[in-house]
Short mmCIF file of C-alpha atoms in Angstrom, two decimals:
data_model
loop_
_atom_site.label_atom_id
_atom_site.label_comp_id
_atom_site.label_asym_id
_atom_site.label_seq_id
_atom_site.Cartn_x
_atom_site.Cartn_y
_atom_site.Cartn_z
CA UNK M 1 -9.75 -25.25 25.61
CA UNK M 2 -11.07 -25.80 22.03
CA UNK M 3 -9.89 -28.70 20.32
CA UNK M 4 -9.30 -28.56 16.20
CA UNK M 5 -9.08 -31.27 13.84
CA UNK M 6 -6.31 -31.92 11.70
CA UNK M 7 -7.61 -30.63 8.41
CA UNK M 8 -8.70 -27.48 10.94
CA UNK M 9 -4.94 -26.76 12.35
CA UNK M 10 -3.70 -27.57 8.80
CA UNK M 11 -5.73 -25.31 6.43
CA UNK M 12 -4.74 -21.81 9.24
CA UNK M 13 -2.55 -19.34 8.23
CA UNK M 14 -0.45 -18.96 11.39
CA UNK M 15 0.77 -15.36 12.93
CA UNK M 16 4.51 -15.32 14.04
CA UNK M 17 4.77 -12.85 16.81
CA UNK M 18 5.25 -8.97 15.54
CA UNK M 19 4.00 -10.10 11.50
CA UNK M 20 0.73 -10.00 10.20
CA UNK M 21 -1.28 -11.89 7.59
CA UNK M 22 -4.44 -11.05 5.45
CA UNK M 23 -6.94 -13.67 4.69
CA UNK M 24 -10.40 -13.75 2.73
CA UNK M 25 -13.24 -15.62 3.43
CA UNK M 26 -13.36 -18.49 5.07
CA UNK M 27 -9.62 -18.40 5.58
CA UNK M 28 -8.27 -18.68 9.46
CA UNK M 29 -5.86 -16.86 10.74
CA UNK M 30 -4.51 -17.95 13.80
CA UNK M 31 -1.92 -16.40 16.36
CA UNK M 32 -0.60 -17.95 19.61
CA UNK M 33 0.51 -17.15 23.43
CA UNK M 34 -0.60 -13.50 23.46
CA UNK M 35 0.64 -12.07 26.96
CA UNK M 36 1.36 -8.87 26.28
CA UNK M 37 1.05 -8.51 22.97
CA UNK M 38 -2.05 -7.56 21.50
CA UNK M 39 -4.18 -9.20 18.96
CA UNK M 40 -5.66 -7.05 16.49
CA UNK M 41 -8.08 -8.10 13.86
CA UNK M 42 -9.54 -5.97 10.87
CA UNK M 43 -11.79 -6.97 8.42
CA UNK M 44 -14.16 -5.17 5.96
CA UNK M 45 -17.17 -7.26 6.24
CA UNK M 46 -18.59 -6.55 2.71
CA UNK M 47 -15.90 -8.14 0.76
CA UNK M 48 -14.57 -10.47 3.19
CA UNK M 49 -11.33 -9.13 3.57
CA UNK M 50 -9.51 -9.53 6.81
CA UNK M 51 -6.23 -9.22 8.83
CA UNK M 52 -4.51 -10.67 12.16
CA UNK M 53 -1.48 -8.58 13.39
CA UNK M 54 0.00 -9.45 16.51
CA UNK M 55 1.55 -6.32 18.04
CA UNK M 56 4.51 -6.86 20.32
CA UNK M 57 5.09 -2.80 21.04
CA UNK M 58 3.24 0.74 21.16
CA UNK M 59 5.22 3.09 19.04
CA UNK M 60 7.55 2.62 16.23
CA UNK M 61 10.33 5.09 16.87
CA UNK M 62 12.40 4.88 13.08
CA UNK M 63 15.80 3.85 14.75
CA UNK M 64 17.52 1.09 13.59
CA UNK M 65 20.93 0.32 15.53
CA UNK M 66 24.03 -0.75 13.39
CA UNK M 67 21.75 0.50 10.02
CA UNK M 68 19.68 -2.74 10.79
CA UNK M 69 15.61 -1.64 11.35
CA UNK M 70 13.13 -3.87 12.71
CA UNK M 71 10.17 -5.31 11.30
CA UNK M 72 7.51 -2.37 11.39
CA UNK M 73 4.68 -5.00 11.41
CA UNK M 74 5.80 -5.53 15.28
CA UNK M 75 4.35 -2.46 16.32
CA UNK M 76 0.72 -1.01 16.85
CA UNK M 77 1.17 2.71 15.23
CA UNK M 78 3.29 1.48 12.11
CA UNK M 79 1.83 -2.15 12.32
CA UNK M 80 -1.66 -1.31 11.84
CA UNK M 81 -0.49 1.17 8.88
CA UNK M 82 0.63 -1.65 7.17
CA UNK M 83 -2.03 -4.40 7.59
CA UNK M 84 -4.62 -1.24 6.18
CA UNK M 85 -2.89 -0.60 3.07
CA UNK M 86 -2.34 -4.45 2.48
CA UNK M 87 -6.16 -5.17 3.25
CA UNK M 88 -7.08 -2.24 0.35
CA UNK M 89 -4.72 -3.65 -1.94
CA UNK M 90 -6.58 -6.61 -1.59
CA UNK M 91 -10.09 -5.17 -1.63
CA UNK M 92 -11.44 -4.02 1.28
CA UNK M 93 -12.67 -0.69 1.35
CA UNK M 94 -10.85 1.43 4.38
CA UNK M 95 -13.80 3.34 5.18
CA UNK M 96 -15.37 -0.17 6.03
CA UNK M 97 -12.93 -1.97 8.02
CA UNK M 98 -13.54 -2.76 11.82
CA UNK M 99 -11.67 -3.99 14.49
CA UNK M 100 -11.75 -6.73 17.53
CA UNK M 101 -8.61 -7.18 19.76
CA UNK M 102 -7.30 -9.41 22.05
CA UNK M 103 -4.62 -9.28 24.91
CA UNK M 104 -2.78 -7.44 26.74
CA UNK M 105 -2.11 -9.17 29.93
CA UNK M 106 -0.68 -8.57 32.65
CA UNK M 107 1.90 -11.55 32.84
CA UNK M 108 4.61 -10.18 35.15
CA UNK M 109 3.94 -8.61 38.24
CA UNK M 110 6.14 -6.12 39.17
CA UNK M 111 6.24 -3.83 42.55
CA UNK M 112 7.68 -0.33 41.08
CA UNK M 113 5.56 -0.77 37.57
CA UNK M 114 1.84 -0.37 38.58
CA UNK M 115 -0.37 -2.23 35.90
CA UNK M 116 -1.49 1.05 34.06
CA UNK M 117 2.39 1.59 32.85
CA UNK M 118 3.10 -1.77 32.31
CA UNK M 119 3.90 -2.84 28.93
CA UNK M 120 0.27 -4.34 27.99
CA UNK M 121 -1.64 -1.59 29.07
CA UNK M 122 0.90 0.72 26.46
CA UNK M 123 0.45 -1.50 23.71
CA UNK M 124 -3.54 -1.75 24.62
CA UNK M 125 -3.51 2.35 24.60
CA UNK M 126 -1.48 2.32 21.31
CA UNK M 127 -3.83 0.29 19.38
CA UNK M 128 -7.02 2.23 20.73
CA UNK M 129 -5.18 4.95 19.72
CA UNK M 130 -3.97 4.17 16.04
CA UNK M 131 -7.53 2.57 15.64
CA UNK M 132 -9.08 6.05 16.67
CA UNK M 133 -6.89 7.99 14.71
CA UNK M 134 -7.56 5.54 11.68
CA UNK M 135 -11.58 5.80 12.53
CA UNK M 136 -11.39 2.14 12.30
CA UNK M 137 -14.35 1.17 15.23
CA UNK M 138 -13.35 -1.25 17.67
CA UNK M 139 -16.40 -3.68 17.61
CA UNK M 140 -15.04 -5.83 20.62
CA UNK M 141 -12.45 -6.97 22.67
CA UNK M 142 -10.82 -9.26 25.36
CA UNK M 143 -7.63 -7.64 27.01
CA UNK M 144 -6.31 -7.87 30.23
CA UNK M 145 -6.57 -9.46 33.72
CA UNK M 146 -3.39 -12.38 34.16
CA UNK M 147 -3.59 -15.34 31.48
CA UNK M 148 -2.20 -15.56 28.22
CA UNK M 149 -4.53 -15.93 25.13
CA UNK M 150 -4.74 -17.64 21.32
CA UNK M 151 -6.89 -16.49 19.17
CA UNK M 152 -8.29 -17.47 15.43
CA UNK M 153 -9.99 -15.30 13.27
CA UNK M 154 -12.42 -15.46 10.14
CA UNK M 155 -12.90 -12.90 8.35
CA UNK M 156 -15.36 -14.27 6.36
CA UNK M 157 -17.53 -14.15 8.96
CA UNK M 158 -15.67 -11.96 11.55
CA UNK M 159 -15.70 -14.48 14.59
CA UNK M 160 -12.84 -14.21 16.42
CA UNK M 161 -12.40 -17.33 18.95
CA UNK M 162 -10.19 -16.35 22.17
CA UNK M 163 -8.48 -19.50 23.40
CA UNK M 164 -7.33 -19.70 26.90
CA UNK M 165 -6.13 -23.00 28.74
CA UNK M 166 -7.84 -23.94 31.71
CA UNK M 167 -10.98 -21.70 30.65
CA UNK M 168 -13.89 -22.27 28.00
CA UNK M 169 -13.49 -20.90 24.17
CA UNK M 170 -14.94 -17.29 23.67
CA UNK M 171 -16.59 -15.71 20.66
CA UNK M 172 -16.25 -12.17 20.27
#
């Protein structure tokens, strides 16, 4: 696993679970212990301009219980709405952007829930999806098989370092 150096781990901008942030630059953005979730970085390479989201679910469904609504940012449909309309309010241009994920493992193994209806492999299909549907291309990705993953993007640049323990660091 990579290592960072102080000034490295202290200059990220780190991704809580179901949020997003938008960087520029040669701002990182950093999110941790992806399992299931799903990793989803945009950027419009021109200007710079980039996001992290980490997506928990597949489908925001608009019900909140008690009149309390969760955090849409959590989700890949209404997630990846709002990291797009944040990155062109800060200059990207939406018929630019492109995307690189990260992912959506298979943590639990389950006997009556084959792998293709688990919960990774929705949330994988919901990003593909809402990327499609946005005609944001998906330049690259790293989902699947049975570790968990932390990732740190630039979107200066567009790297987008997959960090695994027990395996080596990979660019995508």
């Amino acid at each position: 696993m990579a290592t960072f150096t102080v000034a490295e781990l202290e200059s990220m901008i780190v991704v809580s679970m179901g949020d997003y942030k938008t960087a520029k630059g040669e701002e990182k953005l950093m999110t941790k212990d992806l399992g299931s979730c799903v990793g989803v970085a945009l950027r419009d390479p021109q200007t710079g301009v980039g996001g992290l989201l980490h997506v928990m679910l597949p489908h925001y469904t608009g019900s909140g219980e008690n009149g309390v609504f969760p955090a849409v940012s959590k989700y890949a449909d209404s997630g990846l709405d709002e990291m797009t309309k944040a990155l062109v309010m800060q200059g990207a241009q939406r018929s630019r952007l492109v995307a690189k994920i990260a992912g959506g493992a298979h943590m639990i193994k389950n006997a009556t829930i084959p792998e293709s209806k688990d919960i990774s492999s929705r949330n994988l299909t919901a990003v593909k999806d809402k990327l499609e549907e946005l005609k944001i291309p998906l330049l690259a990705a790293d989902v699947g098989e049975h570790f968990p993953r932390t990732v740190v993007f630039e979107p200066g640049s567009g790297t987008f370092r997959i960090l695994t323990p027990g395996k080596e660091e990979k660019r995508i």
